[in-house]
PDB file of C-alpha atoms in Angstrom:
ATOM      1  CA  UNK K  17       0.000   0.000   0.000  1.00 49.00           C
ATOM      2  CA  UNK K  18       2.802   2.393   0.824  1.00 51.00           C
ATOM      3  CA  UNK K  19       4.532   1.669  -2.476  1.00 59.00           C
ATOM      4  CA  UNK K  20       1.313   2.410  -4.407  1.00 58.00           C
ATOM      5  CA  UNK K  21       0.811   5.691  -2.462  1.00 56.00           C
ATOM      6  CA  UNK K  22       4.333   6.788  -3.315  1.00 61.00           C
ATOM      7  CA  UNK K  23       3.708   6.185  -7.023  1.00 63.00           C
ATOM      8  CA  UNK K  24       0.508   8.268  -6.918  1.00 66.00           C
ATOM      9  CA  UNK K  25       2.320  11.158  -5.272  1.00 69.00           C
ATOM     10  CA  UNK K  26       5.166  10.980  -7.735  1.00 72.00           C
ATOM     11  CA  UNK K  27       2.741  10.966 -10.707  1.00 71.00           C
ATOM     12  CA  UNK K  28       0.756  13.878  -9.262  1.00 73.00           C
ATOM     13  CA  UNK K  29       3.943  15.884  -8.686  1.00 72.00           C
ATOM     14  CA  UNK K  30       5.095  15.157 -12.226  1.00 80.00           C
ATOM     15  CA  UNK K  31       1.803  16.386 -13.694  1.00 82.00           C
ATOM     16  CA  UNK K  32       1.968  19.568 -11.606  1.00 85.00           C
ATOM     17  CA  UNK K  33       5.498  20.266 -12.841  1.00 79.00           C
ATOM     18  CA  UNK K  34       4.503  19.680 -16.475  1.00 80.00           C
ATOM     19  CA  UNK K  35       1.450  21.961 -16.190  1.00 83.00           C
ATOM     20  CA  UNK K  36       3.549  24.630 -14.525  1.00 83.00           C
ATOM     21  CA  UNK K  37       6.129  24.374 -17.267  1.00 80.00           C
ATOM     22  CA  UNK K  38       3.444  24.744 -19.920  1.00 81.00           C
ATOM     23  CA  UNK K  39       1.923  27.749 -18.168  1.00 82.00           C
ATOM     24  CA  UNK K  40       5.349  29.342 -17.825  1.00 74.00           C
ATOM     25  CA  UNK K  41       6.018  28.771 -21.526  1.00 74.00           C
ATOM     26  CA  UNK K  42       2.670  30.359 -22.459  1.00 75.00           C
ATOM     27  CA  UNK K  43       3.399  33.336 -20.249  1.00 71.00           C
ATOM     28  CA  UNK K  44       6.781  33.812 -21.854  1.00 63.00           C
ATOM     29  CA  UNK K  45       5.202  33.572 -25.310  1.00 63.00           C
ATOM     30  CA  UNK K  46       2.528  36.106 -24.365  1.00 61.00           C
ATOM     31  CA  UNK K  47       5.094  38.461 -22.909  1.00 53.00           C
ATOM     32  CA  UNK K  48       7.176  38.201 -26.061  1.00 50.00           C
ATOM     33  CA  UNK K  49       4.062  38.809 -28.205  1.00 52.00           C
ATOM     34  CA  UNK K  50       3.090  41.805 -26.123  1.00 50.00           C
ATOM     35  CA  UNK K  51       6.541  43.248 -26.536  1.00 52.00           C
ATOM     36  CA  UNK K  52       6.336  42.808 -30.333  1.00 80.00           C
ATOM     37  CA  UNK K  53       2.912  44.489 -30.850  1.00 85.00           C
ATOM     38  CA  UNK K  54       1.162  47.706 -29.767  1.00 89.00           C
ATOM     39  CA  UNK K  55      -2.614  48.071 -29.488  1.00 92.00           C
ATOM     40  CA  UNK K  56      -4.665  51.161 -30.296  1.00 93.00           C
ATOM     41  CA  UNK K  57      -8.326  52.097 -30.562  1.00 94.00           C
ATOM     42  CA  UNK K  58      -9.547  53.950 -33.648  1.00 94.00           C
ATOM     43  CA  UNK K  59     -12.870  55.810 -33.355  1.00 94.00           C
ATOM     44  CA  UNK K  60     -14.895  56.283 -36.561  1.00 93.00           C
ATOM     45  CA  UNK K  61     -17.778  58.801 -36.643  1.00 91.00           C
ATOM     46  CA  UNK K  62     -19.136  57.258 -39.829  1.00 88.00           C
ATOM     47  CA  UNK K  63     -19.961  53.906 -41.372  1.00 86.00           C
ATOM     48  CA  UNK K  64     -17.009  51.562 -42.041  1.00 87.00           C
ATOM     49  CA  UNK K  65     -18.508  49.641 -44.949  1.00 82.00           C
ATOM     50  CA  UNK K  66     -16.068  46.991 -46.188  1.00 83.00           C
ATOM     51  CA  UNK K  67     -13.938  46.966 -43.030  1.00 88.00           C
ATOM     52  CA  UNK K  68     -13.877  43.713 -41.031  1.00 90.00           C
ATOM     53  CA  UNK K  69     -11.862  41.882 -38.437  1.00 91.00           C
ATOM     54  CA  UNK K  70      -8.494  40.984 -39.931  1.00 90.00           C
ATOM     55  CA  UNK K  71      -8.450  43.942 -42.358  1.00 91.00           C
ATOM     56  CA  UNK K  72      -5.044  45.456 -42.894  1.00 92.00           C
ATOM     57  CA  UNK K  73      -3.767  48.628 -41.232  1.00 93.00           C
ATOM     58  CA  UNK K  74      -1.367  50.665 -43.379  1.00 92.00           C
ATOM     59  CA  UNK K  75       0.931  53.527 -42.513  1.00 93.00           C
ATOM     60  CA  UNK K  76       1.698  55.644 -45.594  1.00 89.00           C
ATOM     61  CA  UNK K  77       0.924  52.636 -47.815  1.00 86.00           C
ATOM     62  CA  UNK K  78       2.937  50.083 -45.791  1.00 90.00           C
ATOM     63  CA  UNK K  79       1.164  47.343 -43.863  1.00 91.00           C
ATOM     64  CA  UNK K  80       2.014  47.694 -40.180  1.00 92.00           C
ATOM     65  CA  UNK K  81      -0.781  45.697 -38.540  1.00 92.00           C
ATOM     66  CA  UNK K  82      -4.348  44.486 -38.688  1.00 93.00           C
ATOM     67  CA  UNK K  83      -7.800  44.964 -37.170  1.00 94.00           C
ATOM     68  CA  UNK K  84      -8.458  42.712 -34.182  1.00 94.00           C
ATOM     69  CA  UNK K  85     -11.995  43.744 -33.237  1.00 93.00           C
ATOM     70  CA  UNK K  86     -14.891  45.926 -34.434  1.00 94.00           C
ATOM     71  CA  UNK K  87     -17.947  46.997 -32.474  1.00 93.00           C
ATOM     72  CA  UNK K  88     -20.367  49.889 -31.965  1.00 93.00           C
ATOM     73  CA  UNK K  89     -19.976  52.401 -29.151  1.00 91.00           C
ATOM     74  CA  UNK K  90     -22.533  51.621 -26.440  1.00 90.00           C
ATOM     75  CA  UNK K  91     -22.962  55.297 -25.571  1.00 91.00           C
ATOM     76  CA  UNK K  92     -23.300  56.484 -29.192  1.00 91.00           C
ATOM     77  CA  UNK K  93     -24.208  53.856 -31.817  1.00 90.00           C
ATOM     78  CA  UNK K  94     -23.222  56.261 -34.574  1.00 90.00           C
ATOM     79  CA  UNK K  95     -19.580  55.664 -33.664  1.00 92.00           C
ATOM     80  CA  UNK K  96     -17.615  52.547 -34.603  1.00 92.00           C
ATOM     81  CA  UNK K  97     -14.749  51.374 -32.388  1.00 94.00           C
ATOM     82  CA  UNK K  98     -11.925  49.469 -34.054  1.00 94.00           C
ATOM     83  CA  UNK K  99      -9.104  47.803 -32.110  1.00 94.00           C
ATOM     84  CA  UNK K 100      -5.942  47.570 -34.161  1.00 94.00           C
ATOM     85  CA  UNK K 101      -2.680  45.745 -33.524  1.00 93.00           C
ATOM     86  CA  UNK K 102       0.480  47.359 -34.860  1.00 92.00           C
ATOM     87  CA  UNK K 103       4.095  46.349 -34.872  1.00 89.00           C
ATOM     88  CA  UNK K 104       5.971  47.461 -31.780  1.00 83.00           C
ATOM     89  CA  UNK K 105       8.323  49.636 -33.847  1.00 86.00           C
ATOM     90  CA  UNK K 106       5.485  51.563 -35.564  1.00 88.00           C
ATOM     91  CA  UNK K 107       6.021  55.290 -34.760  1.00 89.00           C
ATOM     92  CA  UNK K 108       2.483  56.320 -33.799  1.00 91.00           C
ATOM     93  CA  UNK K 109       2.464  59.919 -32.515  1.00 91.00           C
ATOM     94  CA  UNK K 110      -0.143  62.281 -31.142  1.00 91.00           C
ATOM     95  CA  UNK K 111      -0.660  63.990 -34.515  1.00 92.00           C
ATOM     96  CA  UNK K 112      -1.053  60.702 -36.419  1.00 93.00           C
ATOM     97  CA  UNK K 113      -4.260  60.619 -38.485  1.00 93.00           C
ATOM     98  CA  UNK K 114      -6.420  57.652 -39.451  1.00 92.00           C
ATOM     99  CA  UNK K 115      -9.074  57.234 -42.134  1.00 91.00           C
ATOM    100  CA  UNK K 116     -10.895  54.547 -44.090  1.00 89.00           C
ATOM    101  CA  UNK K 117      -9.358  53.833 -47.495  1.00 87.00           C
ATOM    102  CA  UNK K 118      -9.458  51.328 -50.355  1.00 82.00           C
ATOM    103  CA  UNK K 119      -6.513  49.318 -51.607  1.00 78.00           C
ATOM    104  CA  UNK K 120      -5.602  50.004 -55.202  1.00 63.00           C
ATOM    105  CA  UNK K 121      -5.949  46.518 -56.744  1.00 58.00           C
ATOM    106  CA  UNK K 122      -8.290  44.432 -54.605  1.00 60.00           C
ATOM    107  CA  UNK K 123     -10.591  47.267 -53.522  1.00 66.00           C
ATOM    108  CA  UNK K 124     -10.692  46.028 -49.926  1.00 81.00           C
ATOM    109  CA  UNK K 125     -11.249  48.561 -47.145  1.00 87.00           C
ATOM    110  CA  UNK K 126      -8.257  49.234 -44.879  1.00 90.00           C
ATOM    111  CA  UNK K 127      -7.368  51.696 -42.146  1.00 92.00           C
ATOM    112  CA  UNK K 128      -4.845  54.169 -43.480  1.00 92.00           C
ATOM    113  CA  UNK K 129      -2.551  55.949 -40.978  1.00 93.00           C
ATOM    114  CA  UNK K 130      -0.670  59.086 -41.962  1.00 90.00           C
ATOM    115  CA  UNK K 131       1.072  62.113 -40.506  1.00 87.00           C
ATOM    116  CA  UNK K 132       3.142  62.012 -37.361  1.00 84.00           C
ATOM    117  CA  UNK K 133       5.710  64.815 -37.321  1.00 88.00           C
ATOM    118  CA  UNK K 134       9.092  64.123 -35.711  1.00 87.00           C
ATOM    119  CA  UNK K 135       8.542  66.791 -33.060  1.00 88.00           C
ATOM    120  CA  UNK K 136       5.233  65.305 -31.865  1.00 90.00           C
ATOM    121  CA  UNK K 137       5.396  63.071 -28.736  1.00 90.00           C
ATOM    122  CA  UNK K 138       4.443  59.374 -28.990  1.00 90.00           C
ATOM    123  CA  UNK K 139       0.812  58.424 -28.479  1.00 89.00           C
ATOM    124  CA  UNK K 140       0.539  56.635 -25.128  1.00 87.00           C
ATOM    125  CA  UNK K 141      -2.269  55.147 -23.069  1.00 83.00           C
ATOM    126  CA  UNK K 142      -3.963  56.983 -20.212  1.00 82.00           C
ATOM    127  CA  UNK K 143      -5.431  55.446 -17.076  1.00 81.00           C
ATOM    128  CA  UNK K 144      -4.588  51.970 -18.338  1.00 80.00           C
ATOM    129  CA  UNK K 145      -6.814  52.307 -21.430  1.00 87.00           C
ATOM    130  CA  UNK K 146      -5.789  51.869 -25.042  1.00 90.00           C
ATOM    131  CA  UNK K 147      -4.485  54.956 -26.852  1.00 92.00           C
ATOM    132  CA  UNK K 148      -7.281  56.491 -28.955  1.00 92.00           C
ATOM    133  CA  UNK K 149      -7.011  57.788 -32.528  1.00 93.00           C
ATOM    134  CA  UNK K 150     -10.056  59.670 -33.855  1.00 92.00           C
ATOM    135  CA  UNK K 151     -10.421  58.934 -37.569  1.00 91.00           C
ATOM    136  CA  UNK K 152     -10.849  61.740 -40.108  1.00 90.00           C
ATOM    137  CA  UNK K 153     -13.964  61.802 -42.363  1.00 86.00           C
ATOM    138  CA  UNK K 154     -13.292  59.658 -45.402  1.00 78.00           C
ATOM    139  CA  UNK K 155     -14.439  60.469 -48.953  1.00 73.00           C
ATOM    140  CA  UNK K 156     -14.839  56.730 -49.412  1.00 63.00           C
ATOM    141  CA  UNK K 157     -17.530  56.597 -46.733  1.00 65.00           C
ATOM    142  CA  UNK K 158     -19.458  59.431 -48.346  1.00 65.00           C
ATOM    143  CA  UNK K 159     -19.260  57.678 -51.712  1.00 65.00           C
ATOM    144  CA  UNK K 160     -20.453  54.398 -50.253  1.00 58.00           C
ATOM    145  CA  UNK K 161     -23.231  56.143 -48.303  1.00 59.00           C
ATOM    146  CA  UNK K 162     -24.441  57.923 -51.448  1.00 61.00           C
ATOM    147  CA  UNK K 163     -23.801  54.937 -53.690  1.00 59.00           C
ATOM    148  CA  UNK K 164     -27.496  54.296 -54.323  1.00 60.00           C
ATOM    149  CA  UNK K 165     -28.132  57.874 -55.454  1.00 65.00           C
ATOM    150  CA  UNK K 166     -25.006  57.727 -57.593  1.00 66.00           C
ATOM    151  CA  UNK K 167     -26.136  54.535 -59.291  1.00 67.00           C
ATOM    152  CA  UNK K 168     -29.590  56.027 -59.926  1.00 76.00           C
ATOM    153  CA  UNK K 169     -28.029  59.130 -61.450  1.00 77.00           C
ATOM    154  CA  UNK K 170     -25.796  56.985 -63.640  1.00 80.00           C
ATOM    155  CA  UNK K 171     -28.795  54.949 -64.788  1.00 79.00           C
ATOM    156  CA  UNK K 172     -30.680  58.172 -65.566  1.00 80.00           C
ATOM    157  CA  UNK K 173     -27.749  59.473 -67.612  1.00 81.00           C
ATOM    158  CA  UNK K 174     -27.470  56.201 -69.495  1.00 81.00           C
ATOM    159  CA  UNK K 175     -31.205  56.227 -70.233  1.00 80.00           C
ATOM    160  CA  UNK K 176     -31.043  59.789 -71.551  1.00 81.00           C
ATOM    161  CA  UNK K 177     -28.010  58.939 -73.646  1.00 78.00           C
ATOM    162  CA  UNK K 178     -29.864  55.983 -75.105  1.00 78.00           C
ATOM    163  CA  UNK K 179     -32.830  58.231 -75.966  1.00 78.00           C
ATOM    164  CA  UNK K 180     -30.514  60.811 -77.522  1.00 75.00           C
ATOM    165  CA  UNK K 181     -28.760  58.182 -79.618  1.00 74.00           C
ATOM    166  CA  UNK K 182     -31.981  56.635 -80.881  1.00 77.00           C
ATOM    167  CA  UNK K 183     -32.093  55.505 -84.549  1.00 81.00           C
ATOM    168  CA  UNK K 184     -34.282  58.488 -85.502  1.00 81.00           C
ATOM    169  CA  UNK K 185     -31.849  60.984 -83.964  1.00 77.00           C
ATOM    170  CA  UNK K 186     -28.874  59.232 -85.508  1.00 81.00           C
ATOM    171  CA  UNK K 187     -30.585  59.459 -88.899  1.00 82.00           C
ATOM    172  CA  UNK K 188     -31.205  63.191 -88.370  1.00 80.00           C
ATOM    173  CA  UNK K 189     -27.583  63.719 -87.336  1.00 82.00           C
ATOM    174  CA  UNK K 190     -26.451  61.865 -90.460  1.00 82.00           C
ATOM    175  CA  UNK K 191     -28.617  64.062 -92.694  1.00 83.00           C
ATOM    176  CA  UNK K 192     -27.376  67.205 -90.936  1.00 86.00           C
ATOM    177  CA  UNK K 193     -23.763  66.201 -91.497  1.00 84.00           C
ATOM    178  CA  UNK K 194     -24.543  65.461 -95.137  1.00 83.00           C
ATOM    179  CA  UNK K 195     -26.113  68.906 -95.558  1.00 81.00           C
ATOM    180  CA  UNK K 196     -23.115  70.538 -93.912  1.00 83.00           C
ATOM    181  CA  UNK K 197     -20.818  68.687 -96.257  1.00 80.00           C
ATOM    182  CA  UNK K 198     -22.814  69.868 -99.270  1.00 78.00           C
ATOM    183  CA  UNK K 199     -22.904  73.447 -97.966  1.00 77.00           C
ATOM    184  CA  UNK K 200     -19.164  73.538 -97.403  1.00 79.00           C
ATOM    185  CA  UNK K 201     -18.641  72.073-100.882  1.00 76.00           C
ATOM    186  CA  UNK K 202     -20.838  74.763-102.448  1.00 74.00           C
ATOM    187  CA  UNK K 203     -18.991  77.474-100.574  1.00 73.00           C
ATOM    188  CA  UNK K 204     -15.684  76.048-101.733  1.00 74.00           C
ATOM    189  CA  UNK K 205     -16.904  76.125-105.354  1.00 73.00           C
ATOM    190  CA  UNK K 206     -17.922  79.801-105.038  1.00 73.00           C
ATOM    191  CA  UNK K 207     -14.618  81.011-103.590  1.00 73.00           C
ATOM    192  CA  UNK K 208     -13.955  83.467-106.437  1.00 75.00           C
ATOM    193  CA  UNK K 209     -17.469  84.958-106.250  1.00 73.00           C
ATOM    194  CA  UNK K 210     -17.215  85.302-102.494  1.00 74.00           C
ATOM    195  CA  UNK K 211     -13.830  87.005-102.843  1.00 78.00           C
ATOM    196  CA  UNK K 212     -15.285  89.463-105.394  1.00 80.00           C
ATOM    197  CA  UNK K 213     -18.287  90.109-103.152  1.00 77.00           C
ATOM    198  CA  UNK K 214     -16.037  90.858-100.213  1.00 80.00           C
ATOM    199  CA  UNK K 215     -14.028  93.311-102.316  1.00 81.00           C
ATOM    200  CA  UNK K 216     -17.247  95.038-103.399  1.00 82.00           C
ATOM    201  CA  UNK K 217     -18.413  95.225 -99.809  1.00 81.00           C
ATOM    202  CA  UNK K 218     -15.094  96.760 -98.789  1.00 83.00           C
ATOM    203  CA  UNK K 219     -15.332  99.341-101.605  1.00 83.00           C
ATOM    204  CA  UNK K 220     -18.937 100.172-100.668  1.00 81.00           C
ATOM    205  CA  UNK K 221     -17.914 100.578 -97.059  1.00 81.00           C
ATOM    206  CA  UNK K 222     -15.120 102.950 -98.071  1.00 82.00           C
ATOM    207  CA  UNK K 223     -17.492 105.021-100.206  1.00 82.00           C
ATOM    208  CA  UNK K 224     -20.017 105.118 -97.383  1.00 79.00           C
ATOM    209  CA  UNK K 225     -17.316 106.404 -95.046  1.00 82.00           C
ATOM    210  CA  UNK K 226     -16.376 109.123 -97.543  1.00 81.00           C
ATOM    211  CA  UNK K 227     -20.041 110.104 -97.929  1.00 80.00           C
ATOM    212  CA  UNK K 228     -20.465 110.286 -94.166  1.00 81.00           C
ATOM    213  CA  UNK K 229     -17.375 112.481 -93.893  1.00 82.00           C
ATOM    214  CA  UNK K 230     -18.688 114.868 -96.568  1.00 81.00           C
ATOM    215  CA  UNK K 231     -22.112 114.946 -94.937  1.00 78.00           C
ATOM    216  CA  UNK K 232     -20.502 115.792 -91.625  1.00 81.00           C
ATOM    217  CA  UNK K 233     -18.605 118.682 -93.218  1.00 78.00           C
ATOM    218  CA  UNK K 234     -21.826 119.942 -94.874  1.00 75.00           C
ATOM    219  CA  UNK K 235     -23.697 119.794 -91.594  1.00 73.00           C
ATOM    220  CA  UNK K 236     -20.894 121.696 -89.862  1.00 75.00           C
ATOM    221  CA  UNK K 237     -21.007 124.385 -92.595  1.00 70.00           C
ATOM    222  CA  UNK K 238     -24.792 124.665 -92.339  1.00 63.00           C
ATOM    223  CA  UNK K 239     -24.526 124.941 -88.572  1.00 66.00           C
ATOM    224  CA  UNK K 240     -22.025 127.772 -88.988  1.00 64.00           C
ATOM    225  CA  UNK K 241     -24.288 129.643 -91.413  1.00 57.00           C
ATOM    226  CA  UNK K 242     -27.324 129.216 -89.206  1.00 56.00           C
ATOM    227  CA  UNK K 243     -25.371 130.303 -86.151  1.00 61.00           C
ATOM    228  CA  UNK K 244     -24.088 133.462 -87.876  1.00 61.00           C
ATOM    229  CA  UNK K 245     -26.818 134.568 -90.341  1.00 58.00           C
ATOM    230  CA  UNK K 246     -29.696 133.184 -88.320  1.00 57.00           C
ATOM    231  CA  UNK K 247     -28.456 135.011 -85.224  1.00 61.00           C
ATOM    232  CA  UNK K 248     -28.365 138.286 -87.142  1.00 64.00           C
ATOM    233  CA  UNK K 249     -31.905 137.735 -88.459  1.00 62.00           C
ATOM    234  CA  UNK K 250     -33.222 136.900 -85.009  1.00 62.00           C
ATOM    235  CA  UNK K 251     -31.549 140.004 -83.606  1.00 67.00           C
ATOM    236  CA  UNK K 252     -33.243 142.118 -86.318  1.00 67.00           C
ATOM    237  CA  UNK K 253     -36.624 140.589 -85.548  1.00 64.00           C
ATOM    238  CA  UNK K 254     -36.024 141.102 -81.819  1.00 70.00           C
ATOM    239  CA  UNK K 255     -35.228 144.806 -82.445  1.00 72.00           C
ATOM    240  CA  UNK K 256     -38.397 145.189 -84.547  1.00 67.00           C
ATOM    241  CA  UNK K 257     -40.507 143.652 -81.794  1.00 69.00           C
ATOM    242  CA  UNK K 258     -38.842 145.916 -79.253  1.00 72.00           C
ATOM    243  CA  UNK K 259     -39.704 148.923 -81.475  1.00 71.00           C
ATOM    244  CA  UNK K 260     -43.332 147.759 -81.652  1.00 67.00           C
ATOM    245  CA  UNK K 261     -43.393 147.422 -77.868  1.00 74.00           C
ATOM    246  CA  UNK K 262     -42.009 150.917 -77.463  1.00 75.00           C
ATOM    247  CA  UNK K 263     -44.574 152.319 -79.906  1.00 70.00           C
ATOM    248  CA  UNK K 264     -47.372 150.505 -78.079  1.00 73.00           C
ATOM    249  CA  UNK K 265     -46.109 151.831 -74.777  1.00 75.00           C
ATOM    250  CA  UNK K 266     -45.965 155.387 -76.195  1.00 74.00           C
ATOM    251  CA  UNK K 267     -49.517 155.013 -77.501  1.00 72.00           C
ATOM    252  CA  UNK K 268     -50.732 153.805 -74.134  1.00 72.00           C
ATOM    253  CA  UNK K 269     -48.950 156.616 -72.383  1.00 76.00           C
ATOM    254  CA  UNK K 270     -50.300 159.244 -74.828  1.00 71.00           C
ATOM    255  CA  UNK K 271     -53.813 157.853 -74.531  1.00 65.00           C
ATOM    256  CA  UNK K 272     -53.620 157.885 -70.758  1.00 73.00           C
ATOM    257  CA  UNK K 273     -52.052 161.330 -70.609  1.00 70.00           C
ATOM    258  CA  UNK K 274     -54.420 162.903 -73.198  1.00 64.00           C
ATOM    259  CA  UNK K 275     -57.570 161.017 -72.420  1.00 64.00           C
ATOM    260  CA  UNK K 276     -59.344 164.255 -71.460  1.00 62.00           C
ATOM    261  CA  UNK K 277     -58.100 166.076 -74.577  1.00 59.00           C
ATOM    262  CA  UNK K 278     -59.141 163.196 -76.820  1.00 56.00           C
ATOM    263  CA  UNK K 279     -62.582 163.245 -75.282  1.00 57.00           C
ATOM    264  CA  UNK K 280     -62.805 167.033 -75.602  1.00 54.00           C
ATOM    265  CA  UNK K 281     -61.533 167.560 -79.126  1.00 51.00           C
ATOM    266  CA  UNK K 282     -59.008 167.003 -81.814  1.00 50.00           C
ATOM    267  CA  UNK K 283     -55.911 168.210 -79.916  1.00 51.00           C
ATOM    268  CA  UNK K 284     -54.819 164.682 -79.071  1.00 50.00           C
ATOM    269  CA  UNK K 285     -54.851 163.553 -82.693  1.00 52.00           C
ATOM    270  CA  UNK K 286     -52.050 165.973 -83.571  1.00 58.00           C
ATOM    271  CA  UNK K 287     -49.806 164.379 -80.899  1.00 57.00           C
ATOM    272  CA  UNK K 288     -50.986 160.848 -81.727  1.00 57.00           C
ATOM    273  CA  UNK K 289     -50.085 161.146 -85.444  1.00 63.00           C
ATOM    274  CA  UNK K 290     -46.252 160.609 -85.029  1.00 68.00           C
ATOM    275  CA  UNK K 291     -46.833 157.513 -82.881  1.00 65.00           C
ATOM    276  CA  UNK K 292     -49.289 156.068 -85.401  1.00 66.00           C
ATOM    277  CA  UNK K 293     -46.836 156.809 -88.205  1.00 71.00           C
ATOM    278  CA  UNK K 294     -44.027 155.015 -86.333  1.00 70.00           C
ATOM    279  CA  UNK K 295     -46.344 152.080 -85.673  1.00 68.00           C
ATOM    280  CA  UNK K 296     -47.213 151.950 -89.396  1.00 70.00           C
ATOM    281  CA  UNK K 297     -43.524 151.964 -90.341  1.00 72.00           C
ATOM    282  CA  UNK K 298     -42.766 149.156 -87.826  1.00 68.00           C
ATOM    283  CA  UNK K 299     -45.684 147.141 -89.157  1.00 67.00           C
ATOM    284  CA  UNK K 300     -44.409 147.647 -92.701  1.00 70.00           C
ATOM    285  CA  UNK K 301     -40.949 146.461 -91.666  1.00 70.00           C
ATOM    286  CA  UNK K 302     -42.425 143.334 -90.050  1.00 68.00           C
ATOM    287  CA  UNK K 303     -44.504 142.720 -93.194  1.00 68.00           C
ATOM    288  CA  UNK K 304     -41.361 142.942 -95.318  1.00 70.00           C
ATOM    289  CA  UNK K 305     -39.503 140.498 -93.054  1.00 65.00           C
ATOM    290  CA  UNK K 306     -42.449 138.098 -93.119  1.00 63.00           C
ATOM    291  CA  UNK K 307     -42.714 138.361 -96.929  1.00 66.00           C
ATOM    292  CA  UNK K 308     -39.005 137.606 -97.353  1.00 68.00           C
ATOM    293  CA  UNK K 309     -39.218 134.672 -94.986  1.00 59.00           C
ATOM    294  CA  UNK K 310     -42.267 133.360 -96.870  1.00 58.00           C
ATOM    295  CA  UNK K 311     -40.723 133.786-100.336  1.00 63.00           C
ATOM    296  CA  UNK K 312     -37.207 132.494 -99.641  1.00 61.00           C
ATOM    297  CA  UNK K 313     -36.659 131.346 -96.049  1.00 57.00           C
ATOM    298  CA  UNK K 314     -33.335 129.598 -96.802  1.00 58.00           C
ATOM    299  CA  UNK K 315     -31.880 132.525 -98.671  1.00 60.00           C
ATOM    300  CA  UNK K 316     -33.105 134.961 -96.034  1.00 57.00           C
ATOM    301  CA  UNK K 317     -31.577 132.915 -93.132  1.00 56.00           C
ATOM    302  CA  UNK K 318     -28.348 132.099 -94.995  1.00 56.00           C
ATOM    303  CA  UNK K 319     -27.987 135.611 -96.423  1.00 55.00           C
ATOM    304  CA  UNK K 320     -28.564 134.615-100.078  1.00 51.00           C
ATOM    305  CA  UNK K 321     -31.212 136.209-102.297  1.00 50.00           C
ATOM    306  CA  UNK K 322     -33.349 134.051-104.599  1.00 47.00           C
ATOM    307  CA  UNK K 323     -32.286 134.183-108.190  1.00 47.00           C
ATOM    308  CA  UNK K 324     -34.738 136.247-110.200  1.00 47.00           C
ATOM    309  CA  UNK K 325     -36.509 134.390-112.928  1.00 45.00           C
ATOM    310  CA  UNK K 326     -36.187 135.761-116.425  1.00 39.00           C
ATOM    311  CA  UNK K 327     -39.544 136.837-117.887  1.00 42.00           C
ATOM    312  CA  UNK K 328     -39.438 137.417-121.697  1.00 42.00           C
TER     313      UNK K 328
END
């Protein structure tokens, strides 16, 4: 019995030693793994369509790690939390940026890290939590979010293009091109006539310019004559009207002053005769001016008399 008890104890001790050795080996392996990798948390404020556990993490186009876990934020479901594992020598700094991107060939979604100036301190954990990197808005996410509208717009454009390129429209376009070809051919055949027509148009334009210049000179001359002769005529008419006004004023004054004499006898008529005579002369002068203006207004204004007609 004692021999059997000793064998049981020896076997139990051996198993304990083996298990302890295995646990120690696992701990060493875990410690070595922890020393080789660094863990970070990336916060996305948008959808991460195409990103999954195991997706690559790139830094300036170089793969430096992968995604270990994805889940929604319990406090704000609009946010997506991604745990990433990077190589221990990856220089992640406080100004390092992250965004969702597509690989060039496969089109798979990856997390793209960029930035990180040399003067920025390393990004470290606080209060025992993983260091956090807030991702920048990605154009890829906006494209994927609006993908349905984009596809509908593309379908609409394709439908309109199909309608535009219908057989009827293509036939009309063909006829239009044929007409243009014929028109250009006809124009090419009439090159000499067109050249002659252009020369005639140029000559007519030159003659029109000369005519306009002569007309302008004539108008300037007429303006000068009207300004000079017309001014003199208007001054003469103004003087005649002033004379009539004076005569009228003298008549009024004489009538007012000699009203009693006129009522009593003929004495006022002897004093009124010179004024009436002057009024008659002024009226005759105005009649002469009016007659000349009526017979030959241009000659009278421009200072030229009408040529007398010869009467046999």
